[in-house]
Short mmCIF file of C-alpha atoms and ligand atoms in Angstrom, two decimals:
data_model
loop_
_atom_site.label_atom_id
_atom_site.label_comp_id
_atom_site.label_asym_id
_atom_site.label_seq_id
_atom_site.Cartn_x
_atom_site.Cartn_y
_atom_site.Cartn_z
CA MET A 24 20.02 -14.39 -25.74
CA THR A 25 22.55 -16.96 -24.54
CA GLY A 26 23.22 -20.34 -26.09
CA PRO A 27 22.07 -21.60 -29.49
CA ARG A 28 18.68 -20.47 -30.76
CA PRO A 29 16.10 -23.28 -30.23
CA THR A 30 14.57 -24.81 -33.31
CA ALA A 31 10.92 -25.62 -33.89
CA PRO A 32 10.08 -29.28 -33.32
CA ARG A 33 8.25 -30.87 -36.29
CA GLN A 34 5.57 -32.37 -34.11
CA VAL A 35 4.27 -31.05 -30.76
CA PRO A 36 1.13 -31.59 -28.71
CA VAL A 37 0.40 -27.87 -28.19
CA LEU A 38 1.51 -25.01 -30.44
CA VAL A 39 0.99 -21.57 -28.85
CA ALA A 40 0.91 -18.78 -31.40
CA GLY A 41 2.00 -15.62 -29.60
CA GLY A 42 4.20 -15.23 -26.51
CA GLY A 43 2.51 -12.27 -24.89
CA PRO A 44 1.14 -12.60 -21.37
CA SER A 45 -1.67 -15.03 -22.37
CA GLY A 46 0.53 -17.34 -24.46
CA LEU A 47 3.29 -17.43 -21.84
CA ALA A 48 0.78 -17.99 -19.03
CA ALA A 49 -0.78 -20.92 -20.92
CA ALA A 50 2.65 -22.40 -21.59
CA ILE A 51 3.52 -22.22 -17.87
CA GLU A 52 0.22 -23.83 -16.92
CA LEU A 53 0.73 -26.68 -19.41
CA GLY A 54 4.48 -26.93 -18.99
CA ARG A 55 4.16 -27.38 -15.20
CA ARG A 56 1.98 -30.42 -15.98
CA GLY A 57 4.67 -31.84 -18.29
CA VAL A 58 2.78 -31.14 -21.53
CA ARG A 59 5.15 -30.43 -24.41
CA VAL A 60 4.49 -26.93 -25.76
CA LEU A 61 6.02 -24.81 -28.48
CA VAL A 62 5.52 -21.03 -28.09
CA VAL A 63 6.26 -18.90 -31.16
CA GLU A 64 6.75 -15.17 -30.60
CA PRO A 65 8.05 -12.56 -33.10
CA ARG A 66 9.39 -10.05 -30.52
CA GLU A 67 12.88 -11.08 -29.60
CA VAL A 68 13.42 -8.12 -27.26
CA LEU A 69 10.85 -6.52 -25.03
CA ASP A 70 10.52 -2.76 -25.32
CA PRO A 71 10.38 -1.14 -21.86
CA LEU A 72 8.87 2.02 -23.32
CA ARG A 73 5.81 0.20 -24.76
CA ALA A 74 4.31 -0.61 -21.40
CA ARG A 75 0.64 -1.22 -22.30
CA ALA A 76 -0.51 -2.74 -18.95
CA LYS A 77 0.79 -0.87 -15.92
CA THR A 78 -1.25 -2.68 -13.29
CA THR A 79 -1.53 -6.42 -12.66
CA SER A 80 -4.81 -7.32 -11.09
CA VAL A 81 -5.35 -9.38 -7.91
CA ARG A 82 -6.52 -12.39 -9.91
CA THR A 83 -3.44 -12.38 -12.12
CA MET A 84 -1.27 -11.93 -9.04
CA GLU A 85 -2.94 -15.03 -7.59
CA HIS A 86 -1.91 -17.06 -10.63
CA LEU A 87 1.62 -15.77 -10.26
CA ARG A 88 1.52 -16.80 -6.61
CA ARG A 89 0.43 -20.32 -7.59
CA TRP A 90 3.44 -20.49 -9.91
CA GLY A 91 5.75 -19.13 -7.19
CA LEU A 92 6.33 -15.90 -9.09
CA ALA A 93 4.36 -13.24 -7.17
CA ASP A 94 7.17 -12.23 -4.81
CA GLU A 95 9.65 -12.04 -7.64
CA LEU A 96 7.33 -9.80 -9.67
CA ARG A 97 6.98 -7.45 -6.69
CA ARG A 98 10.73 -7.42 -6.34
CA ARG A 99 11.20 -6.49 -10.02
CA ALA A 100 8.34 -3.91 -10.05
CA PRO A 101 9.76 -0.37 -10.25
CA LEU A 102 6.86 1.05 -8.17
CA PRO A 103 5.94 -0.42 -4.78
CA VAL A 104 2.26 -0.76 -3.90
CA ALA A 105 3.00 1.43 -0.90
CA HIS A 106 3.76 4.35 -3.20
CA ALA A 107 0.09 4.99 -4.19
CA GLN A 108 -3.09 2.99 -4.34
CA ASP A 109 -5.74 5.43 -5.57
CA VAL A 110 -6.98 6.49 -8.99
CA VAL A 111 -7.53 10.26 -8.88
CA PHE A 112 -9.93 12.09 -11.13
CA CYS A 113 -9.07 15.74 -11.68
CA THR A 114 -9.81 18.80 -13.85
CA SER A 115 -6.22 18.79 -15.18
CA VAL A 116 -3.02 17.16 -14.06
CA PHE A 117 -2.20 20.26 -11.94
CA GLY A 118 -5.82 21.15 -11.39
CA ARG A 119 -8.38 20.24 -8.80
CA GLU A 120 -9.17 16.77 -7.56
CA LEU A 121 -12.76 15.77 -8.34
CA THR A 122 -12.94 12.37 -6.74
CA ARG A 123 -10.85 9.25 -6.19
CA PHE A 124 -11.24 5.49 -6.31
CA PRO A 125 -9.32 4.22 -3.31
CA HIS A 126 -7.36 0.96 -3.65
CA ALA A 127 -8.21 0.65 -7.33
CA PHE A 128 -7.10 -2.63 -9.00
CA GLY A 129 -6.84 -4.18 -5.48
CA LEU A 130 -3.79 -2.10 -4.64
CA TRP A 131 -3.76 -2.79 -0.87
CA THR A 132 -0.82 -2.52 1.44
CA GLU A 133 -2.39 -4.89 3.98
CA PRO A 134 -3.72 -8.42 3.20
CA ARG A 135 -7.51 -8.74 2.69
CA ASP A 136 -9.70 -11.80 3.06
CA ILE A 137 -11.13 -11.58 -0.47
CA ALA A 138 -7.84 -12.27 -2.30
CA ALA A 139 -4.62 -14.10 -1.64
CA GLU A 140 -2.60 -11.29 -3.23
CA ALA A 141 -2.94 -7.53 -3.69
CA GLY A 142 -2.67 -6.00 -7.17
CA GLN A 143 0.67 -4.57 -8.27
CA GLN A 144 1.56 -1.60 -10.45
CA VAL A 145 4.16 -2.93 -12.88
CA PRO A 146 4.84 -2.28 -16.56
CA GLN A 147 3.79 -5.16 -18.88
CA PRO A 148 7.35 -5.79 -20.24
CA VAL A 149 8.46 -6.55 -16.66
CA VAL A 150 5.64 -9.13 -16.32
CA GLU A 151 6.47 -10.62 -19.73
CA GLN A 152 10.17 -10.93 -18.89
CA LEU A 153 9.27 -12.72 -15.63
CA LEU A 154 7.02 -15.15 -17.57
CA ARG A 155 9.76 -15.69 -20.21
CA ASP A 156 12.21 -16.48 -17.40
CA ALA A 157 9.68 -18.95 -15.85
CA VAL A 158 9.13 -20.64 -19.19
CA ALA A 159 12.87 -21.08 -19.64
CA GLU A 160 12.87 -23.16 -16.46
CA LEU A 161 10.34 -25.63 -17.89
CA PRO A 162 12.00 -28.48 -19.85
CA SER A 163 8.78 -29.31 -21.74
CA VAL A 164 8.34 -25.78 -23.13
CA THR A 165 10.25 -24.40 -26.15
CA LEU A 166 10.05 -20.62 -26.58
CA LEU A 167 10.96 -19.64 -30.11
CA LEU A 168 11.63 -15.87 -30.17
CA GLY A 169 12.07 -13.91 -33.40
CA SER A 170 9.73 -16.28 -35.27
CA ARG A 171 6.13 -16.07 -36.20
CA VAL A 172 3.36 -18.42 -37.10
CA ALA A 173 2.82 -17.61 -40.78
CA GLU A 174 -0.01 -20.01 -41.55
CA VAL A 175 -2.31 -22.46 -39.78
CA VAL A 176 -4.63 -25.02 -41.30
CA ASP A 177 -7.06 -27.02 -39.13
CA GLY A 178 -7.49 -30.68 -40.08
CA PRO A 179 -8.93 -33.97 -38.81
CA ASP A 180 -5.66 -34.96 -37.10
CA GLY A 181 -4.80 -31.60 -35.56
CA VAL A 182 -3.28 -28.45 -36.88
CA ARG A 183 -0.64 -27.95 -39.56
CA ALA A 184 1.30 -24.71 -39.05
CA VAL A 185 4.06 -22.94 -40.90
CA VAL A 186 6.56 -21.21 -38.63
CA ALA A 187 8.76 -18.50 -40.25
CA GLY A 188 12.14 -17.77 -38.70
CA PRO A 189 13.86 -14.37 -38.57
CA ASP A 190 15.75 -15.15 -41.79
CA GLY A 191 12.57 -16.09 -43.62
CA THR A 192 13.11 -19.83 -43.60
CA THR A 193 10.00 -21.83 -42.83
CA THR A 194 9.37 -24.99 -40.83
CA GLU A 195 6.18 -27.07 -40.95
CA VAL A 196 4.88 -28.01 -37.50
CA GLN A 197 2.16 -30.52 -36.80
CA ALA A 198 0.31 -29.93 -33.51
CA ASP A 199 -2.57 -31.70 -31.73
CA TYR A 200 -3.83 -28.30 -30.59
CA LEU A 201 -3.24 -24.69 -31.53
CA LEU A 202 -3.66 -22.12 -28.83
CA GLY A 203 -4.24 -18.76 -30.53
CA ALA A 204 -2.69 -16.09 -28.36
CA ASP A 205 -1.46 -13.94 -31.25
CA GLY A 206 -3.89 -11.05 -30.92
CA GLY A 207 -5.88 -9.26 -33.60
CA ALA A 208 -2.97 -9.07 -36.05
CA GLY A 209 -2.08 -12.76 -35.80
CA VAL A 210 -3.10 -15.70 -37.91
CA SER A 211 -5.30 -17.67 -35.48
CA ARG A 212 -8.23 -15.32 -35.58
CA ALA A 213 -8.47 -15.47 -39.38
CA ALA A 214 -7.97 -19.26 -39.35
CA ILE A 215 -11.13 -19.81 -37.29
CA GLY A 216 -13.08 -17.21 -39.26
CA ALA A 217 -13.37 -14.75 -36.37
CA ARG A 218 -13.54 -11.05 -37.18
CA TYR A 219 -13.89 -7.76 -35.39
CA ALA A 220 -17.43 -6.40 -35.17
CA GLY A 221 -18.51 -2.86 -34.46
CA SER A 222 -16.40 0.24 -34.99
CA SER A 223 -13.58 2.15 -33.29
CA GLY A 224 -14.10 5.15 -31.03
CA THR A 225 -14.40 8.53 -32.78
CA ALA A 226 -11.18 9.88 -31.18
CA PRO A 227 -7.92 7.94 -31.24
CA ASN A 228 -5.87 7.28 -28.10
CA LEU A 229 -2.19 8.28 -28.18
CA SER A 230 -0.14 6.21 -25.75
CA LEU A 231 3.32 7.48 -24.78
CA ALA A 232 6.14 7.13 -22.27
CA PHE A 233 8.23 10.17 -21.33
CA ARG A 234 10.83 11.40 -18.88
CA SER A 235 10.16 14.39 -16.67
CA ARG A 236 12.06 15.74 -13.69
CA THR A 237 9.72 18.68 -13.59
CA LEU A 238 6.84 16.52 -12.48
CA ASP A 239 8.85 15.55 -9.41
CA GLU A 240 9.40 19.23 -8.60
CA ARG A 241 5.81 20.24 -9.40
CA PRO A 242 3.75 17.18 -8.51
CA PRO A 243 0.27 16.53 -9.90
CA CYS A 244 -2.87 17.56 -8.00
CA ALA A 245 -2.75 14.77 -5.46
CA LEU A 246 -0.90 11.49 -4.81
CA GLY A 247 -2.29 8.75 -7.01
CA VAL A 248 -1.35 5.72 -9.02
CA HIS A 249 -3.19 7.18 -12.09
CA TRP A 250 -4.57 10.64 -12.76
CA TRP A 251 -7.65 10.74 -15.03
CA VAL A 252 -8.28 14.17 -16.50
CA VAL A 253 -11.93 14.73 -17.28
CA GLY A 254 -13.94 17.68 -18.48
CA GLY A 255 -10.90 19.56 -19.80
CA GLU A 256 -10.10 20.62 -23.33
CA ARG A 257 -8.48 17.20 -23.84
CA GLY A 258 -9.03 14.16 -21.67
CA GLY A 259 -6.55 11.47 -20.81
CA LEU A 260 -4.76 9.60 -18.11
CA MET A 261 -1.28 9.56 -16.74
CA GLY A 262 0.87 7.85 -14.12
CA ARG A 263 4.38 6.97 -13.08
CA LEU A 264 6.31 4.02 -14.56
CA ASP A 265 8.97 4.25 -11.89
CA LEU A 266 10.25 6.55 -9.11
CA ASP A 267 13.07 7.79 -11.32
CA GLY A 268 11.33 10.21 -13.64
CA LEU A 269 9.70 7.85 -16.16
CA TRP A 270 5.97 8.47 -16.81
CA TRP A 271 3.24 7.18 -19.07
CA ALA A 272 0.27 8.98 -20.55
CA ILE A 273 -2.70 8.17 -22.75
CA VAL A 274 -4.07 11.24 -24.48
CA GLN A 275 -7.52 11.08 -26.03
CA GLY A 276 -8.21 12.74 -29.35
C1 FAD B 308 -2.78 1.22 -23.49
C2 FAD B 308 -3.10 -0.07 -22.84
C3 FAD B 308 -3.15 -0.18 -21.44
C4 FAD B 308 -3.43 -1.39 -20.83
N1 FAD B 308 -3.46 -1.43 -19.47
C5 FAD B 308 -3.70 -2.60 -18.84
C6 FAD B 308 -3.59 -2.75 -17.43
O1 FAD B 308 -3.28 -1.77 -16.75
N2 FAD B 308 -3.82 -3.96 -16.87
C7 FAD B 308 -4.10 -5.04 -17.64
O2 FAD B 308 -4.31 -6.13 -17.06
N3 FAD B 308 -4.19 -4.98 -18.98
C8 FAD B 308 -3.98 -3.80 -19.58
N4 FAD B 308 -4.00 -3.72 -20.96
C9 FAD B 308 -4.37 -4.90 -21.69
C10 FAD B 308 -3.16 -5.83 -21.88
O3 FAD B 308 -2.09 -5.15 -22.53
C11 FAD B 308 -3.64 -7.03 -22.73
O4 FAD B 308 -4.74 -7.62 -22.11
C12 FAD B 308 -2.55 -8.08 -22.91
O5 FAD B 308 -1.45 -7.59 -23.63
C13 FAD B 308 -3.14 -9.25 -23.68
O6 FAD B 308 -2.18 -10.25 -23.72
P1 FAD B 308 -2.20 -11.31 -24.86
O7 FAD B 308 -1.01 -12.22 -24.65
O8 FAD B 308 -3.55 -11.93 -24.96
O9 FAD B 308 -2.07 -10.48 -26.22
P2 FAD B 308 -0.87 -9.58 -26.76
O10 FAD B 308 -0.17 -8.91 -25.59
O11 FAD B 308 -1.42 -8.74 -27.82
O12 FAD B 308 0.15 -10.63 -27.33
C14 FAD B 308 -0.02 -11.17 -28.62
C15 FAD B 308 1.33 -11.71 -29.02
O13 FAD B 308 1.22 -12.37 -30.25
C16 FAD B 308 2.36 -12.06 -31.01
N5 FAD B 308 2.05 -12.30 -32.45
C17 FAD B 308 1.43 -11.48 -33.33
N6 FAD B 308 1.36 -12.11 -34.50
C18 FAD B 308 1.91 -13.30 -34.38
C19 FAD B 308 2.13 -14.41 -35.25
N7 FAD B 308 1.76 -14.35 -36.53
N8 FAD B 308 2.75 -15.51 -34.79
C20 FAD B 308 3.10 -15.59 -33.50
N9 FAD B 308 2.94 -14.54 -32.60
C21 FAD B 308 2.37 -13.49 -33.04
C22 FAD B 308 2.67 -10.60 -30.68
O14 FAD B 308 4.04 -10.29 -30.91
C23 FAD B 308 2.35 -10.56 -29.21
O15 FAD B 308 3.45 -10.84 -28.34
C24 FAD B 308 -3.72 -2.52 -21.63
C25 FAD B 308 -3.64 -2.46 -23.00
C26 FAD B 308 -3.31 -1.27 -23.64
C27 FAD B 308 -3.25 -1.19 -25.13
#
C-alpha cells in the first residue's frame, strides 16, 4: 500500500460490506455515476494461491468491457484463451478421455454474435486486483482494506454500522444504504435475518494449488482447460493456473 491509509467517513450514501468481486463491481458501477461509496474489506493482501474462480464468464467479461477493463484483464491473465477451451472428462488425469465440452464458459478464440466478449481463464485474485485498481481511480469511492464491518443496525433513516480497523479501533458510520457483499461469514446476512437452509454435501471438497514440472513432462490425457475425473476411486477436477508449472485441483471426499 502506498500513501496514508484512508479513514472511514462518518456519513456515506452507500456502505459496501465486503470487497470481493461483487462488492468491488458494485462500487465501480456506483462510483462511475459519482455516487459516494465506502467499501470495507478485511483482506489487505490478495493470496494468489487461493484462486477460487479460475474462469470469468462471458457476461462478467462484458461488464469489464463496459468499464474499459476487459483488455487489461486479458493482458494480466496468466493463461491465454488460445491455450485451451474445452473441459475434458476422463477416467483419471492420465487415463482415457470420456467426453469433452468444447468452448466451455464461452472460451472462444474467435468473436461470436451472441456475446461481446469471450470468457477468460484467470485466477480470481487477478480479477480482484484489477477491480481494486479500477476502484482506486474513482474519486467517489473509498476502499478501506484491513477493516471489517463489525455490526450493522437497520433504522428508519438508513443504516448504522460499526467499522473495526486492523488495530481494533472502531468507527461508527451512518449510511443511507448498506450493500451486503460480505458472504456467508459476514454480518449483513445475519442483520437481515437470512440463514442457510438445507445441508452440506456428504463428502467435503479439498481445494489446493500446487507446483508440478512433472505434469509438463507427462501431460494429462488430452489438452483441456479443466480435467474432470469421474468414475474413479476419487473424483475431482484439475487445471492449470499458469503456463509456468502452477496448477489447481479440487479433490472430492
Ligand atoms: C472452489 C471454487 C471455485 C470457483 N470457481 C469459479 C469460477 O470458475 N468462476 C466463477 O465465476 N466463480 C467461481 N467461484 C465462485 C466465486 O468464487 C464467487 O462467486 C465469488 O467469490 C463471489 O464473490 P462475492 O464478492 O460475492 O463474495 P466473496 O468473494 O465471498 O467476498 C466476500 C468478501 O467479504 C469480505 N468480508 C467477510 N466478512 C466481512 C465483514 N465482516 N466486513 C467486511 N467484509 C467482510 C471477505 O473478506 C470477502 O472479500 C468459485 C468458488 C469456489 C469456492
